[in-house]
C-alpha cells in the first residue's frame, strides 16, 4: 500500500459541448466546423449592445438528462451569472455561466477502479455555460505575428461536470472520461467525434502537498499524458526536498509536458453577478418527464445475461455506443451461434486491427464482418486465416470498390481449411514425417516438444489453413501407423 507522500489525488473538470442544433442563447447553427470563420454569428453571440439572449430549451433538457443519468440532484431553481474577464475570444468580456446556483449538484459515476471492482467517483456539480470563441494563431502561439479570432464557437452550449478528487491514478482518470463519454453518447446529447467537443482541466496533487491545476487538455489521451507528466514532476520536486507550488499550468500537447501559466489566474476576481437578461431557471415540472435510455452499465449487464459475454468483453463492447450497436447488429443474424465468436472477434481482434490502421468502426461493413464470423464459427477457416481475411477486408475499404466478401477472399487466397481434404493433408503429414527422422525418433523417445515441431512443419506447408487440434490428432495417428 502506498503511504503519505506518494499517493496521487486527481479531480477533473470536464467541459462537453452539447450536441444541439442551435447555440445556447441565439438561433445560430452549431454546425460550424466545415465553414469559414465568423459565418455562424449574430448580434447575440457577438455580444453587440442591445441584443438579448433567449435560452435554448433543448440545451437545458440535454443537461438535465446528463444530471439524471449521473445521479445528481437537480436544483429546482438555478441561475445564470456573468463571469467577467477580458480575453479576445470573449466578445462580451463576460461569459454567461452558472455560479452559486448550478443546474445540479452531487451525483456519481461508477468506473472500474485500479483495485478491481466498481468504484464510485463522486461529482460536485454540473452547470451550463456558453463556449467562448476561438483564437487562431498565425504561425505558433509564441512566435506567430498575430492571431485571428473566430466567433463561430461563441455561444455553443457546454456543460461542465466537476468531480470530487476521488481518482487515484491517471488510469482511473482515463476510465472516468471514457465512461463519461459513453454515458453522454448513450444519452444522445454529445458527439465525441467532433473536434474540440471535450476539454478537461485536471487537478492533481500528491498527498500532503499543494494542488496543481492543469488547464485545457483537449484530448482523451492528453489527460493521461498530462497527469503522468505532473506526477513525475511533482514527485521529483518532493524527492529533492523542494515544495510543489500551488499554481495553474498549461498542457503542451505536442510535447507532452505542462508549463507554468505564470499568471495569477487563480487570483482573478471574476466579479460574478446574476445575468440580468435571463430569469432564474425553474425546472421542477420537467424533471419527471425526462426518460433515460439504456445506459452503459445496464447494457453491459444485459450483454452478459443475454449473450453470455464475459465481463471483460461486455465492458469493452458497451464502452462505446457504436461498438455496442455494431455487436448487436452482427449477432442479430444468429444470436445462438454468433454471440460468443462475435464478442471475441470484435473485442480481441477487430478493435486492435482498426486502431493499428487508425480506422473507425464506420469503415467496417457489418454484413461482411458477420460473414467472416460465420466462416469462423462454422469451422470453414482457422483463426489464423480469419485474421488474414479481416486484414484484407479492412485494407480493401479504401482501395477496392466493391469490396470482396469474406467468402470471395477465402476462395481467392485458397484459405479454406485443409482438414476436410483429408487425403492431401495426410500426404503432407507423411512428407513431414519422412523429412524429419530425428524429430520422429525424439517423439518415440517420449519428447513431447517433437510433436509440436512436426505439427508446426505441417502448418508451415499448409500456410496455417489446418485446424491445429485436428492436425495434432492426425499426426499422432500417422506416427502410430508408421510405428505399427
Ligand atoms: Zn448567434
Short mmCIF file of C-alpha atoms and ligand atoms in Angstrom, two decimals:
data_model
loop_
_atom_site.label_atom_id
_atom_site.label_comp_id
_atom_site.label_asym_id
_atom_site.label_seq_id
_atom_site.Cartn_x
_atom_site.Cartn_y
_atom_site.Cartn_z
CA UNK A 1 0.00 0.00 0.00
CA UNK A 2 1.31 3.45 -0.84
CA UNK A 3 1.67 5.83 2.10
CA UNK A 4 1.70 9.58 2.52
CA UNK A 5 3.93 11.30 0.04
CA UNK A 6 3.29 9.01 -2.90
CA UNK A 7 -0.49 8.69 -3.07
CA UNK A 8 -1.85 10.61 -6.04
CA UNK A 9 -5.13 12.56 -5.89
CA UNK A 10 -6.92 13.57 -9.08
CA UNK A 11 -10.10 15.55 -9.69
CA UNK A 12 -11.43 16.57 -13.10
CA UNK A 13 -13.46 19.41 -14.56
CA UNK A 14 -14.85 18.28 -17.87
CA UNK A 15 -16.38 20.67 -20.41
CA UNK A 16 -18.55 18.96 -23.01
CA UNK A 17 -20.31 20.59 -25.94
CA UNK A 18 -23.97 19.64 -26.02
CA UNK A 19 -24.98 18.43 -29.45
CA UNK A 20 -27.90 20.83 -30.01
CA UNK A 21 -28.72 22.29 -33.42
CA UNK A 22 -28.58 25.92 -32.34
CA UNK A 23 -26.48 27.87 -29.85
CA UNK A 24 -27.32 28.41 -26.18
CA UNK A 25 -28.75 31.94 -26.43
CA UNK A 26 -29.43 32.52 -30.15
CA UNK A 27 -30.60 30.71 -33.28
CA UNK A 28 -27.14 30.39 -34.91
CA UNK A 29 -26.34 26.90 -36.15
CA UNK A 30 -23.82 24.88 -34.14
CA UNK A 31 -22.67 23.04 -37.27
CA UNK A 32 -19.72 25.37 -37.86
CA UNK A 33 -16.72 23.11 -38.24
CA UNK A 34 -16.55 22.97 -42.03
CA UNK A 35 -17.45 26.60 -42.60
CA UNK A 36 -15.36 29.74 -42.83
CA UNK A 37 -14.58 31.82 -39.72
CA UNK A 38 -17.28 34.13 -38.33
CA UNK A 39 -20.04 32.73 -40.54
CA UNK A 40 -22.20 31.38 -37.69
CA UNK A 41 -22.69 34.61 -35.77
CA UNK A 42 -25.41 37.13 -34.93
CA UNK A 43 -25.73 40.19 -32.68
CA UNK A 44 -26.41 37.97 -29.64
CA UNK A 45 -23.38 35.68 -29.89
CA UNK A 46 -21.21 38.62 -30.99
CA UNK A 47 -22.30 40.46 -27.83
CA UNK A 48 -23.47 43.57 -29.66
CA UNK A 49 -25.10 46.24 -27.46
CA UNK A 50 -28.85 45.91 -27.11
CA UNK A 51 -29.03 42.24 -28.10
CA UNK A 52 -30.92 39.93 -25.73
CA UNK A 53 -30.28 36.25 -25.04
CA UNK A 54 -33.05 33.65 -25.38
CA UNK A 55 -32.34 30.39 -23.58
CA UNK A 56 -32.25 27.20 -25.71
CA UNK A 57 -34.69 24.79 -24.05
CA UNK A 58 -33.13 21.76 -25.73
CA UNK A 59 -29.76 22.54 -24.16
CA UNK A 60 -31.29 22.56 -20.69
CA UNK A 61 -33.15 19.31 -21.41
CA UNK A 62 -29.88 17.70 -22.52
CA UNK A 63 -28.09 18.95 -19.41
CA UNK A 64 -30.89 17.58 -17.24
CA UNK A 65 -30.67 14.22 -18.98
CA UNK A 66 -26.97 14.12 -18.08
CA UNK A 67 -27.66 15.18 -14.49
CA UNK A 68 -30.29 12.47 -14.08
CA UNK A 69 -28.09 9.78 -15.64
CA UNK A 70 -25.23 10.75 -13.32
CA UNK A 71 -27.44 10.51 -10.25
CA UNK A 72 -27.24 14.23 -9.43
CA UNK A 73 -29.91 16.19 -7.64
CA UNK A 74 -31.37 18.76 -9.99
CA UNK A 75 -31.96 22.10 -8.31
CA UNK A 76 -35.50 23.41 -8.67
CA UNK A 77 -34.18 26.89 -9.16
CA UNK A 78 -30.88 27.62 -10.84
CA UNK A 79 -29.47 30.83 -12.15
CA UNK A 80 -27.17 32.18 -14.83
CA UNK A 81 -24.36 34.53 -13.87
CA UNK A 82 -21.87 36.67 -15.68
CA UNK A 83 -18.23 35.75 -15.22
CA UNK A 84 -16.30 38.88 -16.09
CA UNK A 85 -12.85 38.74 -17.58
CA UNK A 86 -11.14 40.11 -20.64
CA UNK A 87 -9.74 37.88 -23.33
CA UNK A 88 -10.01 38.34 -27.12
CA UNK A 89 -12.03 35.13 -27.59
CA UNK A 90 -14.73 36.50 -25.29
CA UNK A 91 -16.56 39.14 -27.28
CA UNK A 92 -18.81 40.40 -24.45
CA UNK A 93 -15.94 40.49 -21.91
CA UNK A 94 -18.05 38.17 -19.78
CA UNK A 95 -19.10 34.55 -20.08
CA UNK A 96 -22.64 33.53 -19.20
CA UNK A 97 -22.28 30.58 -16.85
CA UNK A 98 -23.76 29.28 -13.61
CA UNK A 99 -22.07 30.12 -10.35
CA UNK A 100 -23.67 29.71 -6.93
CA UNK A 101 -26.90 28.15 -8.23
CA UNK A 102 -25.88 25.46 -10.72
CA UNK A 103 -28.33 23.19 -12.52
CA UNK A 104 -27.40 20.11 -10.49
CA UNK A 105 -25.32 19.03 -7.52
CA UNK A 106 -23.90 15.77 -6.18
CA UNK A 107 -24.16 12.52 -8.10
CA UNK A 108 -21.58 9.95 -9.08
CA UNK A 109 -20.17 7.87 -11.92
CA UNK A 110 -19.05 4.27 -11.48
CA UNK A 111 -15.78 3.20 -13.06
CA UNK A 112 -13.60 0.11 -12.95
CA UNK A 113 -11.15 1.07 -10.17
CA UNK A 114 -7.43 0.32 -10.05
CA UNK A 115 -8.01 -2.11 -7.18
CA UNK A 116 -10.53 -4.11 -9.24
CA UNK A 117 -14.28 -3.94 -8.97
CA UNK A 118 -16.55 -0.96 -9.41
CA UNK A 119 -15.55 2.33 -7.87
CA UNK A 120 -17.72 5.38 -7.35
CA UNK A 121 -16.31 8.75 -8.36
CA UNK A 122 -18.44 11.43 -6.69
CA UNK A 123 -19.46 14.54 -8.57
CA UNK A 124 -19.61 18.02 -7.12
CA UNK A 125 -21.87 19.71 -9.63
CA UNK A 126 -22.97 20.12 -13.21
CA UNK A 127 -23.58 23.54 -14.68
CA UNK A 128 -24.48 25.00 -18.06
CA UNK A 129 -22.48 27.73 -19.77
CA UNK A 130 -21.59 29.16 -23.17
CA UNK A 131 -18.42 28.35 -25.07
CA UNK A 132 -16.16 31.29 -25.87
CA UNK A 133 -14.84 31.89 -29.39
CA UNK A 134 -11.60 30.50 -30.66
CA UNK A 135 -8.23 32.14 -31.32
CA UNK A 136 -6.35 31.01 -34.39
CA UNK A 137 -2.65 31.77 -34.09
CA UNK A 138 -0.85 32.56 -37.29
CA UNK A 139 2.38 30.68 -37.00
CA UNK A 140 2.56 29.38 -33.43
CA UNK A 141 1.38 30.85 -30.17
CA UNK A 142 4.82 32.07 -29.06
CA UNK A 143 6.36 33.31 -32.25
CA UNK A 144 3.39 33.97 -34.53
CA UNK A 145 2.99 37.50 -35.83
CA UNK A 146 -0.69 37.81 -34.97
CA UNK A 147 -3.82 35.88 -34.00
CA UNK A 148 -7.25 35.82 -35.59
CA UNK A 149 -10.47 35.31 -33.70
CA UNK A 150 -13.34 33.12 -34.85
CA UNK A 151 -16.66 33.56 -33.02
CA UNK A 152 -18.39 30.58 -34.66
CA UNK A 153 -17.86 28.67 -31.43
CA UNK A 154 -19.02 31.53 -29.20
CA UNK A 155 -22.30 30.56 -27.57
CA UNK A 156 -22.18 26.81 -28.21
CA UNK A 157 -23.83 25.18 -25.17
CA UNK A 158 -21.44 23.50 -22.76
CA UNK A 159 -21.91 21.54 -19.59
CA UNK A 160 -19.17 21.50 -17.04
CA UNK A 161 -19.03 18.37 -14.94
CA UNK A 162 -16.92 18.76 -11.82
CA UNK A 163 -15.75 15.67 -9.98
CA UNK A 164 -14.60 15.29 -6.40
CA UNK A 165 -10.89 14.41 -6.04
CA UNK A 166 -11.72 10.69 -5.95
CA UNK A 167 -9.37 9.31 -8.61
CA UNK A 168 -6.04 7.82 -7.58
CA UNK A 169 -4.16 7.46 -10.86
CA UNK A 170 -4.05 8.72 -14.45
CA UNK A 171 -5.57 5.39 -15.46
CA UNK A 172 -8.61 5.95 -13.26
CA UNK A 173 -8.94 9.44 -14.75
CA UNK A 174 -8.94 7.93 -18.24
CA UNK A 175 -11.56 5.37 -17.22
CA UNK A 176 -13.69 8.16 -15.77
CA UNK A 177 -13.52 10.09 -19.04
CA UNK A 178 -14.25 7.03 -21.15
CA UNK A 179 -17.25 6.17 -19.02
CA UNK A 180 -18.46 9.75 -19.10
CA UNK A 181 -18.10 9.89 -22.87
CA UNK A 182 -20.00 6.62 -23.28
CA UNK A 183 -22.79 7.82 -20.98
CA UNK A 184 -23.17 11.12 -22.85
CA UNK A 185 -23.26 9.28 -26.17
CA UNK A 186 -25.87 6.82 -24.94
CA UNK A 187 -27.93 9.82 -23.84
CA UNK A 188 -27.76 11.23 -27.38
CA UNK A 189 -26.53 14.63 -26.19
CA UNK A 190 -22.89 14.57 -27.26
CA UNK A 191 -20.77 13.74 -30.29
CA UNK A 192 -17.29 12.72 -29.21
CA UNK A 193 -16.02 12.64 -32.79
CA UNK A 194 -16.42 16.38 -33.23
CA UNK A 195 -13.10 18.10 -32.84
CA UNK A 196 -12.85 20.08 -29.59
CA UNK A 197 -16.14 18.70 -28.23
CA UNK A 198 -14.49 17.89 -24.91
CA UNK A 199 -11.97 19.88 -22.87
CA UNK A 200 -10.62 18.94 -19.50
CA UNK A 201 -8.98 20.74 -16.58
CA UNK A 202 -7.30 18.36 -14.16
CA UNK A 203 -6.44 18.98 -10.51
CA UNK A 204 -3.62 16.83 -9.30
CA UNK A 205 -1.65 16.59 -6.09
CA UNK A 206 0.47 14.21 -4.05
CA UNK A 207 -0.98 13.64 -0.57
CA UNK A 208 0.37 16.27 1.82
CA UNK A 209 1.41 18.71 -0.95
CA UNK A 210 -0.15 21.59 -2.83
CA UNK A 211 -2.58 21.08 -5.69
CA UNK A 212 -1.76 21.94 -9.29
CA UNK A 213 -4.37 22.68 -11.92
CA UNK A 214 -3.57 21.67 -15.48
CA UNK A 215 -5.77 23.63 -17.89
CA UNK A 216 -7.29 22.98 -21.25
CA UNK A 217 -6.42 19.44 -22.15
CA UNK A 218 -8.22 18.77 -25.40
CA UNK A 219 -7.91 15.03 -25.96
CA UNK A 220 -8.71 11.86 -24.03
CA UNK A 221 -5.14 10.60 -24.34
CA UNK A 222 -3.87 14.05 -23.36
CA UNK A 223 -5.39 13.73 -19.89
CA UNK A 224 -3.44 10.61 -19.04
CA UNK A 225 -0.24 12.09 -20.53
CA UNK A 226 -0.58 15.39 -18.68
CA UNK A 227 -1.25 13.61 -15.37
CA UNK A 228 1.68 11.23 -15.81
CA UNK A 229 3.96 14.16 -16.56
CA UNK A 230 2.72 16.05 -13.49
CA UNK A 231 3.14 13.07 -11.16
CA UNK A 232 6.75 12.65 -12.24
CA UNK A 233 7.43 16.38 -11.95
CA UNK A 234 5.84 16.72 -8.52
CA UNK A 235 7.47 13.59 -7.13
CA UNK A 236 10.87 14.74 -8.38
CA UNK A 237 10.43 18.09 -6.60
CA UNK A 238 9.48 16.35 -3.35
CA UNK A 239 12.35 13.88 -3.64
CA UNK A 240 14.76 16.79 -3.89
CA UNK A 241 13.26 18.32 -0.75
CA UNK A 242 11.54 21.12 -2.68
CA UNK A 243 7.90 22.02 -2.45
CA UNK A 244 5.20 21.89 -5.09
CA UNK A 245 3.75 25.34 -5.78
CA UNK A 246 0.04 25.79 -5.92
CA UNK A 247 -0.37 27.03 -9.47
CA UNK A 248 -2.10 26.74 -12.81
CA UNK A 249 -0.20 25.05 -15.62
CA UNK A 250 -0.94 24.57 -19.30
CA UNK A 251 -0.60 21.27 -21.09
CA UNK A 252 1.51 21.46 -24.24
CA UNK A 253 0.03 18.56 -26.17
CA UNK A 254 2.67 18.37 -28.89
CA UNK A 255 5.47 17.97 -26.33
CA UNK A 256 3.54 16.01 -23.71
CA UNK A 257 4.56 18.45 -20.93
CA UNK A 258 2.92 21.00 -18.65
CA UNK A 259 4.17 24.58 -18.32
CA UNK A 260 3.58 27.13 -15.61
CA UNK A 261 0.93 29.59 -16.73
CA UNK A 262 2.95 32.31 -14.98
CA UNK A 263 -0.17 34.36 -14.45
CA UNK A 264 -2.22 34.77 -11.35
CA UNK A 265 -5.32 33.29 -12.92
CA UNK A 266 -6.42 31.66 -9.71
CA UNK A 267 -6.37 35.03 -8.01
CA UNK A 268 -8.68 36.57 -10.59
CA UNK A 269 -11.70 38.30 -9.25
CA UNK A 270 -14.33 37.44 -11.81
CA UNK A 271 -16.91 39.71 -10.22
CA UNK A 272 -19.68 37.17 -10.76
CA UNK A 273 -23.17 38.57 -10.64
CA UNK A 274 -26.56 37.25 -11.78
CA UNK A 275 -27.18 37.68 -15.52
CA UNK A 276 -29.85 40.42 -15.57
CA UNK A 277 -31.14 39.46 -19.02
CA UNK A 278 -32.13 35.91 -18.02
CA UNK A 279 -34.67 34.90 -15.40
CA UNK A 280 -33.90 32.22 -12.84
CA UNK A 281 -34.43 28.78 -14.30
CA UNK A 282 -37.30 26.70 -12.84
CA UNK A 283 -37.25 23.09 -13.97
CA UNK A 284 -39.34 21.29 -11.32
CA UNK A 285 -42.06 20.32 -13.79
CA UNK A 286 -39.55 18.98 -16.36
CA UNK A 287 -37.61 16.56 -14.23
CA UNK A 288 -40.22 13.79 -14.12
CA UNK A 289 -40.71 13.98 -17.88
CA UNK A 290 -37.12 13.07 -18.63
CA UNK A 291 -36.92 9.42 -19.61
CA UNK A 292 -33.46 7.88 -19.78
CA UNK A 293 -32.44 5.31 -22.40
CA UNK A 294 -30.49 2.15 -21.52
CA UNK A 295 -27.12 3.32 -20.15
CA UNK A 296 -23.69 1.62 -20.43
CA UNK A 297 -23.88 -0.29 -17.11
CA UNK A 298 -27.33 -1.69 -17.86
CA UNK A 299 -26.29 -2.67 -21.37
CA UNK A 300 -23.16 -4.37 -20.03
CA UNK A 301 -25.25 -6.47 -17.65
CA UNK A 302 -27.68 -7.28 -20.46
CA UNK A 303 -24.85 -8.42 -22.74
CA UNK A 304 -23.68 -10.79 -20.01
CA UNK A 305 -27.18 -12.14 -19.37
CA UNK A 306 -28.48 -12.23 -22.93
CA UNK A 307 -25.41 -13.18 -24.94
CA UNK A 308 -23.25 -14.88 -22.32
CA UNK A 309 -20.44 -12.34 -22.80
CA UNK A 310 -17.56 -12.39 -20.31
CA UNK A 311 -17.38 -9.35 -18.03
CA UNK A 312 -14.33 -8.02 -19.89
CA UNK A 313 -15.88 -8.45 -23.33
CA UNK A 314 -19.14 -6.90 -22.14
CA UNK A 315 -17.22 -3.94 -20.70
CA UNK A 316 -15.30 -3.38 -23.91
CA UNK A 317 -18.30 -3.80 -26.20
CA UNK A 318 -20.57 -1.46 -24.24
CA UNK A 319 -17.79 1.10 -23.63
CA UNK A 320 -18.73 2.84 -26.88
CA UNK A 321 -22.24 3.23 -28.22
CA UNK A 322 -21.22 2.47 -31.80
CA UNK A 323 -19.37 -0.65 -30.79
CA UNK A 324 -22.30 -1.96 -28.76
CA UNK A 325 -24.69 -1.30 -31.66
CA UNK A 326 -22.30 -2.97 -34.11
CA UNK A 327 -22.06 -6.08 -31.92
CA UNK A 328 -25.83 -6.40 -31.68
CA UNK A 329 -26.20 -5.99 -35.46
CA UNK A 330 -23.66 -8.73 -36.12
CA UNK A 331 -25.22 -11.07 -33.59
CA UNK A 332 -28.80 -10.41 -34.75
CA UNK A 333 -28.45 -12.80 -37.70
CA UNK A 334 -27.93 -15.82 -35.43
CA UNK A 335 -27.74 -14.94 -31.72
CA UNK A 336 -27.16 -18.51 -30.55
CA UNK A 337 -24.32 -19.27 -32.94
CA UNK A 338 -22.64 -15.88 -33.26
CA UNK A 339 -22.86 -14.26 -29.80
CA UNK A 340 -19.63 -15.73 -28.44
CA UNK A 341 -17.40 -15.71 -31.54
CA UNK A 342 -18.57 -12.20 -32.46
CA UNK A 343 -17.73 -10.89 -28.96
CA UNK A 344 -14.26 -12.44 -29.15
CA UNK A 345 -13.53 -11.29 -32.67
CA UNK A 346 -14.74 -7.73 -32.14
CA UNK A 347 -13.22 -7.16 -28.68
CA UNK A 348 -9.96 -9.06 -29.11
CA UNK A 349 -9.13 -8.67 -32.80
CA UNK A 350 -11.18 -6.09 -34.72
CA UNK A 351 -10.54 -3.19 -32.31
CA UNK A 352 -6.78 -3.77 -32.43
CA UNK A 353 -6.73 -4.01 -36.22
CA UNK A 354 -8.76 -0.79 -36.50
CA UNK A 355 -6.50 1.08 -34.06
CA UNK A 356 -3.43 -0.10 -35.93
CA UNK A 357 -4.83 1.33 -39.15
CA UNK A 358 -6.23 4.44 -37.47
CA UNK A 359 -9.62 3.48 -38.87
CA UNK A 360 -13.01 3.92 -37.25
CA UNK A 361 -15.72 1.32 -36.88
CA UNK A 362 -17.70 3.19 -39.55
CA UNK A 363 -15.44 1.71 -42.19
CA UNK A 364 -16.35 -1.86 -41.29
CA UNK A 365 -19.10 -3.43 -43.40
CA UNK A 366 -21.43 -5.14 -40.93
CA UNK A 367 -22.62 -7.78 -43.38
CA UNK A 368 -19.11 -8.78 -44.44
CA UNK A 369 -17.88 -8.88 -40.86
CA UNK A 370 -20.85 -11.06 -39.93
CA UNK A 371 -19.93 -13.34 -42.85
CA UNK A 372 -16.40 -13.66 -41.52
CA UNK A 373 -17.60 -14.57 -38.02
CA UNK A 374 -19.88 -17.17 -39.61
CA UNK A 375 -16.99 -18.76 -41.53
CA UNK A 376 -15.01 -18.96 -38.31
CA UNK A 377 -17.94 -20.31 -36.35
CA UNK A 378 -18.69 -22.99 -38.95
CA UNK A 379 -15.06 -24.02 -38.95
CA UNK A 380 -14.53 -23.22 -42.63
CA UNK A 381 -11.33 -21.32 -41.85
CA UNK A 382 -8.86 -21.32 -38.94
CA UNK A 383 -8.42 -18.38 -36.57
CA UNK A 384 -5.12 -17.60 -38.26
CA UNK A 385 -6.79 -17.38 -41.67
CA UNK A 386 -9.59 -15.35 -40.08
CA UNK A 387 -7.11 -12.63 -39.15
CA UNK A 388 -5.75 -12.70 -42.70
CA UNK A 389 -9.22 -12.32 -44.21
CA UNK A 390 -10.07 -9.48 -41.79
CA UNK A 391 -6.90 -7.61 -42.74
CA UNK A 392 -7.70 -7.95 -46.45
CA UNK A 393 -11.24 -6.71 -45.77
CA UNK A 394 -10.03 -3.63 -43.89
CA UNK A 395 -7.29 -2.82 -46.39
CA UNK A 396 -9.75 -3.04 -49.27
CA UNK A 397 -12.08 -0.44 -47.76
CA UNK A 398 -10.01 2.35 -49.26
CA UNK A 399 -8.77 0.75 -52.45
CA UNK A 400 -11.31 -1.61 -53.89
CA UNK A 401 -14.93 -0.94 -54.84
CA UNK A 402 -16.93 -3.01 -54.32
CA UNK A 403 -15.06 -4.89 -51.60
CA UNK A 404 -14.81 -8.66 -51.77
CA UNK A 405 -16.96 -10.70 -49.43
CA UNK A 406 -15.09 -12.87 -46.93
CA UNK A 407 -16.18 -15.94 -48.92
CA UNK A 408 -14.58 -14.48 -52.06
CA UNK A 409 -11.36 -13.68 -50.18
CA UNK A 410 -11.20 -17.22 -48.77
CA UNK A 411 -11.68 -18.67 -52.25
CA UNK A 412 -9.18 -16.36 -53.95
CA UNK A 413 -6.45 -16.89 -51.37
CA UNK A 414 -7.29 -20.59 -51.02
CA UNK A 415 -7.69 -20.27 -47.26
CA UNK A 416 -10.36 -22.91 -46.63
CA UNK A 417 -9.25 -25.45 -44.05
CA UNK A 418 -7.35 -28.40 -45.46
CA UNK A 419 -8.64 -30.74 -42.77
CA UNK A 420 -11.73 -31.57 -44.80
CA UNK A 421 -9.43 -32.55 -47.65
CA UNK A 422 -8.05 -35.47 -45.62
CA UNK A 423 -6.13 -37.12 -48.44
CA UNK A 424 -3.98 -34.11 -49.30
CA UNK A 425 -3.30 -33.37 -45.64
CA UNK A 426 -2.28 -36.96 -44.94
CA UNK A 427 0.16 -36.71 -47.85
CA UNK A 428 1.75 -33.61 -46.33
CA UNK A 429 1.93 -35.32 -42.93
CA UNK A 430 3.74 -38.31 -44.45
CA UNK A 431 6.11 -35.93 -46.19
CA UNK A 432 6.93 -34.16 -42.93
CA UNK A 433 7.44 -37.48 -41.14
CA UNK A 434 9.80 -38.63 -43.88
CA UNK A 435 11.75 -35.37 -43.89
CA UNK A 436 12.29 -35.24 -40.11
CA UNK A 437 13.53 -38.61 -38.87
CA UNK A 438 15.28 -37.03 -35.88
CA UNK A 439 12.09 -35.42 -34.60
CA UNK A 440 10.16 -38.64 -35.17
CA UNK A 441 12.74 -40.52 -33.11
CA UNK A 442 12.58 -37.86 -30.37
CA UNK A 443 8.80 -38.26 -30.31
CA UNK A 444 9.10 -42.04 -29.94
CA UNK A 445 11.51 -41.44 -27.06
CA UNK A 446 8.81 -39.51 -25.30
CA UNK A 447 9.86 -35.93 -26.08
CA UNK A 448 6.58 -34.09 -26.42
CA UNK A 449 8.13 -30.98 -27.95
CA UNK A 450 8.91 -33.10 -31.03
CA UNK A 451 5.18 -33.46 -31.78
CA UNK A 452 4.72 -29.70 -31.71
CA UNK A 453 7.66 -29.34 -34.06
CA UNK A 454 6.21 -31.83 -36.57
CA UNK A 455 2.76 -30.24 -36.42
CA UNK A 456 4.42 -26.86 -36.91
CA UNK A 457 6.10 -28.12 -40.08
CA UNK A 458 2.73 -29.21 -41.49
CA UNK A 459 1.20 -25.85 -40.57
CA UNK A 460 4.00 -24.15 -42.45
CA UNK A 461 3.36 -26.21 -45.57
CA UNK A 462 -0.38 -25.60 -45.41
CA UNK A 463 0.10 -21.89 -44.62
CA UNK A 464 -1.96 -22.10 -41.44
CA UNK A 465 -5.06 -23.42 -43.14
CA UNK A 466 -5.22 -26.53 -40.98
CA UNK A 467 -7.08 -26.71 -37.74
CA UNK A 468 -4.36 -27.23 -35.09
CA UNK A 469 -6.41 -29.62 -32.91
CA UNK A 470 -7.44 -31.78 -35.82
CA UNK A 471 -3.90 -31.74 -37.21
CA UNK A 472 -2.46 -32.85 -33.88
CA UNK A 473 -4.80 -35.81 -33.80
CA UNK A 474 -3.96 -36.83 -37.39
CA UNK A 475 -0.23 -36.51 -36.75
CA UNK A 476 -0.36 -38.77 -33.67
CA UNK A 477 -2.43 -41.25 -35.68
CA UNK A 478 0.06 -41.23 -38.58
CA UNK A 479 3.06 -41.66 -36.29
CA UNK A 480 1.31 -44.62 -34.63
CA UNK A 481 0.60 -46.22 -38.01
CA UNK A 482 4.21 -45.77 -39.14
CA UNK A 483 5.33 -47.46 -35.95
CA UNK A 484 3.00 -50.39 -36.45
ZN1 LIG B 1 -25.76 33.87 -32.76
#
